Amino acid sequence: MTDHVYKKIDLVGTSKESLEAAIQGAIGKASESVRNIDWFEVKEIRGWVKDGQVQHFQVALQAGFRLDD
Amino acid sequence: MTDHVYKKIDLVGTSKESLEAAIQGAIGKASESVRNIDWFEVKEIRGWVKDGQVQHFQVALQAGFRLDD
Amino acid sequence: MTDHVYKKIDLVGTSKESLEAAIQGAIGKASESVRNIDWFEVKEIRGWVKDGQVQHFQVALQAGFRLDD
Amino acid sequence: MTDHVYKKIDLVGTSKESLEAAIQGAIGKASESVRNIDWFEVKEIRGWVKDGQVQHFQVALQAGFRLDD
Amino acid sequence: MTDHVYKKIDLVGTSKESLEAAIQGAIGKASESVRNIDWFEVKEIRGWVKDGQVQHFQVALQAGFRLDD
Amino acid sequence: MTDHVYKKIDLVGTSKESLEAAIQGAIGKASESVRNIDWFEVKEIRGWVKDGQVQHFQVALQAGFRLDD
Amino acid sequence: MTDHVYKKIDLVGTSKESLEAAIQGAIGKASESVRNIDWFEVKEIRGWVKDGQVQHFQVALQAGFRLDD
Amino acid sequence: MTDHVYKKIDLVGTSKESLEAAIQGAIGKASESVRNIDWFEVKEIRGWVKDGQVQHFQVALQAGFRLDD
Amino acid sequence: MTDHVYKKIDLVGTSKESLEAAIQGAIGKASESVRNIDWFEVKEIRGWVKDGQVQHFQVALQAGFRLDD
Amino acid sequence: MTDHVYKKIDLVGTSKESLEAAIQGAIGKASESVRNIDWFEVKEIRGWVKDGQVQHFQVALQAGFRLDD
Amino acid sequence: MTDHVYKKIDLVGTSKESLEAAIQGAIGKASESVRNIDWFEVKEIRGWVKDGQVQHFQVALQAGFRLDD
Amino acid sequence: MTDHVYKKIDLVGTSKESLEAAIQGAIGKASESVRNIDWFEVKEIRGWVKDGQVQHFQVALQAGFRLDD
């Protein structure tokens, strides 16, 4: 097993429905331009509210992927 | 755009079902007495357990709203 | 009400579905060998990704229970 | 068991005698205007000094109470 | 010197000009309804941007004041 | 002096009287089943309140002990 | 309102004059290559000193922008 | 009121009796060589244990004092 | 791929030589009684000194392993 | 390039005017007795208030300088 | 000395041998595509274990470099 | 065993070779003027880079020693 190097990028996913959908949204969008995302780490959970209703959950996360050899 | 001042209050929402419901419960309840909650920030996630089953998810959060001019 | 002493153990639950299921999985599994888990505190949320899809949500938590008298 | 919502307020208690008295002072004072404080969480311990003697212990804490239904 | 109890409230001040103005804005606004604010503690500095220009500095802070005896 | 390995366990002690008693309670109870606890590190101080009176101080701590050779 | 995904990048702005100028410098420079920076979050404030005079304020921040749809 | 500059030093007080005595011990000892200590901030609480009994409470703190003009 | 549950234990490894040896020492010792340690996370690095020479590096870490099915 | 050792001291600068002046005040004062301060790191921003007006900004920082060879 | 702007990227280096090699591996790999990396800041140390032996040290770090003028 | 008071000083050691050498360098240098350093706590690990090669590891630490009786 050789030594690898990984990069982490900071994303914020949003979803009207759930924290999981906000996470998947960020991962899915980033995967359009970054190959091989392997893991994520949630850094912060926030959200927007209107008229006493949560409008969007926002999940800030770091997504990690291996740098190509 | 004029300068505004916002206030943040600390709430703990609880739900038997989900983290999202705990958040919405706290925001909804606070909205009965505070106008114009704009956003929230999750500070802590905890919960109560009985007989090996999660009984309540507890989400501590800060809710922010604009002070009336 | 007498003074009690509690112990906390560190667990990581995983779930393909949701954060709540990951938490319940960890609590349920630990309850097979530890009696009387009372509460939990989420410490970290991470996950594994493949082909742009979240494969597993991972929730690191501490579960607390009373030490038998 | 229904879902409840709690509020947390930030207080700083002070005491010439002890950390416990500073905590109780803050809880007691707040209880004059807030019903049903259930728990507290210490956030910071500081104090004032004069002539090499601690004059006041200061304990910053959050006190939590259930919002009336 | 008797023991006092203080309360802290969370505010967010904003200013197009400076961090100091954002802080003073929050303190000034809160002083309209809260007597005797004594000190503040900065918790977070953020801001909004448009067209590559900072539009508003946002300073989240806690303001402390003595509860009336 | 040879190299040793230590283990740390998470405990929560409670006391109606004082923070020190809560700490000693946790250490004493754990010492019934764990030999050679050497040190502790306080992680969190909380408590329960009823009718404006602190009922129990809760001190979460880690206790460290040497693993037998 | 559809779900959006945002990216955050880490920058360090420097200025001989002020914290605000260091922030604006970082935002302005990044805006040359990144469209639509929406907000920033200050992470750290440092600086360089020579002969007892601050030479440069350094503000480390995260700048957030929406990923193009 | 002119602008002052303060210095903070890191101390660890120890006491067989109480957290308060550990704090006072550190402040008192430091006051032998540093004039005008004004305040302290607790950073960490630890302790040593032997035979299931707390031997010494250790309180790490920062003590602040004004630099002479 | 089924959902797994992991447990984390807190260890402190020590070594006269290096941080890596302190880590390996803790992992090796724990592996005598815990099967299948998969990963570790360093929490703190400390050490003991005598006569101006580091005597022991101490690395506090959490070691994670899968709970048997 | 030989290996150097640096020392960091904790200061609190205050200013009626600005955060920058509070920082420069601390650095300037410390430079009267410490040679070669090279950099600083802001740790905390606080302030005193009277009649709804900020009286003093307080910036706690660490200043680093090389120990003479 | 003019004002510069720096960018920081998040990397994870891995090494079978040492923490230093994991850091150098990340820096070296990133330098293939990023010019002028000036400094790094370690954020987290983790590792993978198999059969009671550390297989890889993982060092998460931020690497900073000046944006070209 | 009487109560002792300890002082902690903040140092930054640097080394072209290793983290351990950076730590020992700081401890050794400080021991020239401070008697009886007993322990250290690592606070931060950073480093300087040139041409894709780590030039110096920098370890910020606190060194503790007993104040003379």
PDB file of N, CA, C and O in Angstrom, chain E residues 10-44:
ATOM      1  N   ASP E  10     -27.250  37.694  23.294  1.00  0.00           N
ATOM      2  CA  ASP E  10     -26.507  37.549  22.039  1.00  0.00           C
ATOM      3  C   ASP E  10     -27.049  38.503  20.994  1.00  0.00           C
ATOM      4  O   ASP E  10     -28.242  38.460  20.673  1.00  0.00           O
ATOM      5  N   LEU E  11     -26.159  39.308  20.431  1.00  0.00           N
ATOM      6  CA  LEU E  11     -26.544  40.294  19.425  1.00  0.00           C
ATOM      7  C   LEU E  11     -25.653  40.140  18.198  1.00  0.00           C
ATOM      8  O   LEU E  11     -24.548  39.606  18.282  1.00  0.00           O
ATOM      9  N   VAL E  12     -26.148  40.630  17.073  1.00  0.00           N
ATOM     10  CA  VAL E  12     -25.319  40.725  15.875  1.00  0.00           C
ATOM     11  C   VAL E  12     -25.454  42.146  15.353  1.00  0.00           C
ATOM     12  O   VAL E  12     -26.544  42.570  14.961  1.00  0.00           O
ATOM     13  N   GLY E  13     -24.367  42.880  15.381  1.00  0.00           N
ATOM     14  CA  GLY E  13     -24.377  44.228  14.822  1.00  0.00           C
ATOM     15  C   GLY E  13     -23.832  44.202  13.412  1.00  0.00           C
ATOM     16  O   GLY E  13     -23.009  43.352  13.072  1.00  0.00           O
ATOM     17  N   THR E  14     -24.320  45.103  12.568  1.00  0.00           N
ATOM     18  CA  THR E  14     -23.830  45.161  11.191  1.00  0.00           C
ATOM     19  C   THR E  14     -23.442  46.597  10.854  1.00  0.00           C
ATOM     20  O   THR E  14     -24.009  47.549  11.384  1.00  0.00           O
ATOM     21  N   SER E  15     -22.477  46.712   9.972  1.00  0.00           N
ATOM     22  CA  SER E  15     -22.058  48.057   9.543  1.00  0.00           C
ATOM     23  C   SER E  15     -21.410  47.972   8.177  1.00  0.00           C
ATOM     24  O   SER E  15     -20.659  47.045   7.888  1.00  0.00           O
ATOM     25  N   LYS E  16     -21.684  48.952   7.379  1.00  0.00           N
ATOM     26  CA  LYS E  16     -21.015  49.042   6.075  1.00  0.00           C
ATOM     27  C   LYS E  16     -19.580  49.530   6.241  1.00  0.00           C
ATOM     28  O   LYS E  16     -18.765  49.377   5.347  1.00  0.00           O
ATOM     29  N   GLU E  17     -19.274  50.142   7.379  1.00  0.00           N
ATOM     30  CA  GLU E  17     -17.999  50.829   7.534  1.00  0.00           C
ATOM     31  C   GLU E  17     -16.909  50.024   8.241  1.00  0.00           C
ATOM     32  O   GLU E  17     -15.811  49.873   7.733  1.00  0.00           O
ATOM     33  N   SER E  18     -17.227  49.533   9.433  1.00  0.00           N
ATOM     34  CA  SER E  18     -16.136  48.999  10.245  1.00  0.00           C
ATOM     35  C   SER E  18     -16.658  48.009  11.275  1.00  0.00           C
ATOM     36  O   SER E  18     -17.851  47.973  11.587  1.00  0.00           O
ATOM     37  N   LEU E  19     -15.739  47.220  11.806  1.00  0.00           N
ATOM     38  CA  LEU E  19     -16.077  46.286  12.868  1.00  0.00           C
ATOM     39  C   LEU E  19     -16.508  47.056  14.117  1.00  0.00           C
ATOM     40  O   LEU E  19     -17.463  46.667  14.806  1.00  0.00           O
ATOM     41  N   GLU E  20     -15.833  48.160  14.392  1.00  0.00           N
ATOM     42  CA  GLU E  20     -16.160  48.947  15.577  1.00  0.00           C
ATOM     43  C   GLU E  20     -17.583  49.504  15.480  1.00  0.00           C
ATOM     44  O   GLU E  20     -18.327  49.508  16.465  1.00  0.00           O
ATOM     45  N   ALA E  21     -17.955  49.965  14.296  1.00  0.00           N
ATOM     46  CA  ALA E  21     -19.307  50.510  14.126  1.00  0.00           C
ATOM     47  C   ALA E  21     -20.361  49.413  14.265  1.00  0.00           C
ATOM     48  O   ALA E  21     -21.463  49.662  14.775  1.00  0.00           O
ATOM     49  N   ALA E  22     -20.033  48.209  13.813  1.00  0.00           N
ATOM     50  CA  ALA E  22     -20.982  47.102  13.966  1.00  0.00           C
ATOM     51  C   ALA E  22     -21.182  46.781  15.443  1.00  0.00           C
ATOM     52  O   ALA E  22     -22.306  46.528  15.893  1.00  0.00           O
ATOM     53  N   ILE E  23     -20.093  46.806  16.198  1.00  0.00           N
ATOM     54  CA  ILE E  23     -20.187  46.546  17.640  1.00  0.00           C
ATOM     55  C   ILE E  23     -21.005  47.654  18.309  1.00  0.00           C
ATOM     56  O   ILE E  23     -21.948  47.387  19.062  1.00  0.00           O
ATOM     57  N   GLN E  24     -20.655  48.905  18.030  1.00  0.00           N
ATOM     58  CA  GLN E  24     -21.366  50.019  18.661  1.00  0.00           C
ATOM     59  C   GLN E  24     -22.849  50.010  18.262  1.00  0.00           C
ATOM     60  O   GLN E  24     -23.722  50.318  19.074  1.00  0.00           O
ATOM     61  N   GLY E  25     -23.133  49.637  17.029  1.00  0.00           N
ATOM     62  CA  GLY E  25     -24.530  49.575  16.597  1.00  0.00           C
ATOM     63  C   GLY E  25     -25.339  48.587  17.414  1.00  0.00           C
ATOM     64  O   GLY E  25     -26.474  48.870  17.812  1.00  0.00           O
ATOM     65  N   ALA E  26     -24.748  47.435  17.654  1.00  0.00           N
ATOM     66  CA  ALA E  26     -25.458  46.421  18.444  1.00  0.00           C
ATOM     67  C   ALA E  26     -25.635  46.880  19.887  1.00  0.00           C
ATOM     68  O   ALA E  26     -26.717  46.730  20.473  1.00  0.00           O
ATOM     69  N   ILE E  27     -24.591  47.452  20.450  1.00  0.00           N
ATOM     70  CA  ILE E  27     -24.660  47.907  21.846  1.00  0.00           C
ATOM     71  C   ILE E  27     -25.668  49.060  21.979  1.00  0.00           C
ATOM     72  O   ILE E  27     -26.486  49.093  22.911  1.00  0.00           O
ATOM     73  N   GLY E  28     -25.619  49.977  21.031  1.00  0.00           N
ATOM     74  CA  GLY E  28     -26.519  51.127  21.085  1.00  0.00           C
ATOM     75  C   GLY E  28     -27.978  50.711  20.963  1.00  0.00           C
ATOM     76  O   GLY E  28     -28.833  51.167  21.731  1.00  0.00           O
ATOM     77  N   LYS E  29     -28.253  49.832  20.018  1.00  0.00           N
ATOM     78  CA  LYS E  29     -29.633  49.367  19.809  1.00  0.00           C
ATOM     79  C   LYS E  29     -30.143  48.628  21.050  1.00  0.00           C
ATOM     80  O   LYS E  29     -31.271  48.863  21.502  1.00  0.00           O
ATOM     81  N   ALA E  30     -29.329  47.745  21.597  1.00  0.00           N
ATOM     82  CA  ALA E  30     -29.774  46.969  22.758  1.00  0.00           C
ATOM     83  C   ALA E  30     -29.972  47.860  23.972  1.00  0.00           C
ATOM     84  O   ALA E  30     -30.822  47.583  24.831  1.00  0.00           O
ATOM     85  N   SER E  31     -29.223  48.955  24.038  1.00  0.00           N
ATOM     86  CA  SER E  31     -29.327  49.857  25.191  1.00  0.00           C
ATOM     87  C   SER E  31     -30.651  50.611  25.224  1.00  0.00           C
ATOM     88  O   SER E  31     -31.000  51.209  26.241  1.00  0.00           O
ATOM     89  N   GLU E  32     -31.366  50.578  24.121  1.00  0.00           N
ATOM     90  CA  GLU E  32     -32.684  51.221  24.127  1.00  0.00           C
ATOM     91  C   GLU E  32     -33.663  50.471  25.024  1.00  0.00           C
ATOM     92  O   GLU E  32     -34.573  51.052  25.594  1.00  0.00           O
ATOM     93  N   SER E  33     -33.456  49.153  25.156  1.00  0.00           N
ATOM     94  CA  SER E  33     -34.401  48.383  25.976  1.00  0.00           C
ATOM     95  C   SER E  33     -33.747  47.724  27.186  1.00  0.00           C
ATOM     96  O   SER E  33     -34.441  47.288  28.097  1.00  0.00           O
ATOM     97  N   VAL E  34     -32.439  47.638  27.217  1.00  0.00           N
ATOM     98  CA  VAL E  34     -31.754  47.021  28.354  1.00  0.00           C
ATOM     99  C   VAL E  34     -30.897  48.078  29.048  1.00  0.00           C
ATOM    100  O   VAL E  34     -30.059  48.716  28.393  1.00  0.00           O
ATOM    101  N   ARG E  35     -31.120  48.236  30.341  1.00  0.00           N
ATOM    102  CA  ARG E  35     -30.330  49.214  31.060  1.00  0.00           C
ATOM    103  C   ARG E  35     -28.993  48.616  31.480  1.00  0.00           C
ATOM    104  O   ARG E  35     -28.884  47.433  31.758  1.00  0.00           O
ATOM    105  N   ASN E  36     -27.981  49.455  31.507  1.00  0.00           N
ATOM    106  CA  ASN E  36     -26.747  49.105  32.204  1.00  0.00           C
ATOM    107  C   ASN E  36     -25.900  48.032  31.548  1.00  0.00           C
ATOM    108  O   ASN E  36     -25.281  47.211  32.238  1.00  0.00           O
ATOM    109  N   ILE E  37     -25.856  48.007  30.218  1.00  0.00           N
ATOM    110  CA  ILE E  37     -24.898  47.077  29.603  1.00  0.00           C
ATOM    111  C   ILE E  37     -23.498  47.503  30.026  1.00  0.00           C
ATOM    112  O   ILE E  37     -23.132  48.675  29.920  1.00  0.00           O
ATOM    113  N   ASP E  38     -22.724  46.520  30.506  1.00  0.00           N
ATOM    114  CA  ASP E  38     -21.411  46.789  31.106  1.00  0.00           C
ATOM    115  C   ASP E  38     -20.237  46.375  30.222  1.00  0.00           C
ATOM    116  O   ASP E  38     -19.180  46.970  30.258  1.00  0.00           O
ATOM    117  N   TRP E  39     -20.446  45.276  29.499  1.00  0.00           N
ATOM    118  CA  TRP E  39     -19.317  44.769  28.698  1.00  0.00           C
ATOM    119  C   TRP E  39     -19.853  43.926  27.549  1.00  0.00           C
ATOM    120  O   TRP E  39     -21.027  43.564  27.506  1.00  0.00           O
ATOM    121  N   PHE E  40     -18.965  43.633  26.607  1.00  0.00           N
ATOM    122  CA  PHE E  40     -19.336  42.745  25.501  1.00  0.00           C
ATOM    123  C   PHE E  40     -18.170  41.810  25.201  1.00  0.00           C
ATOM    124  O   PHE E  40     -17.016  42.097  25.546  1.00  0.00           O
ATOM    125  N   GLU E  41     -18.484  40.692  24.576  1.00  0.00           N
ATOM    126  CA  GLU E  41     -17.487  39.698  24.157  1.00  0.00           C
ATOM    127  C   GLU E  41     -17.799  39.303  22.710  1.00  0.00           C
ATOM    128  O   GLU E  41     -18.883  38.805  22.435  1.00  0.00           O
ATOM    129  N   VAL E  42     -16.849  39.540  21.792  1.00  0.00           N
ATOM    130  CA  VAL E  42     -17.070  39.188  20.392  1.00  0.00           C
ATOM    131  C   VAL E  42     -17.013  37.669  20.218  1.00  0.00           C
ATOM    132  O   VAL E  42     -16.101  37.012  20.730  1.00  0.00           O
ATOM    133  N   LYS E  43     -17.998  37.120  19.516  1.00  0.00           N
ATOM    134  CA  LYS E  43     -18.059  35.671  19.319  1.00  0.00           C
ATOM    135  C   LYS E  43     -17.721  35.267  17.894  1.00  0.00           C
ATOM    136  O   LYS E  43     -17.233  34.167  17.654  1.00  0.00           O
ATOM    137  N   GLU E  44     -18.020  36.109  16.940  1.00  0.00           N
ATOM    138  CA  GLU E  44     -17.844  35.728  15.540  1.00  0.00           C
ATOM    139  C   GLU E  44     -17.849  36.983  14.675  1.00  0.00           C
ATOM    140  O   GLU E  44     -18.561  37.938  14.960  1.00  0.00           O
TER     141      GLU E  44
END
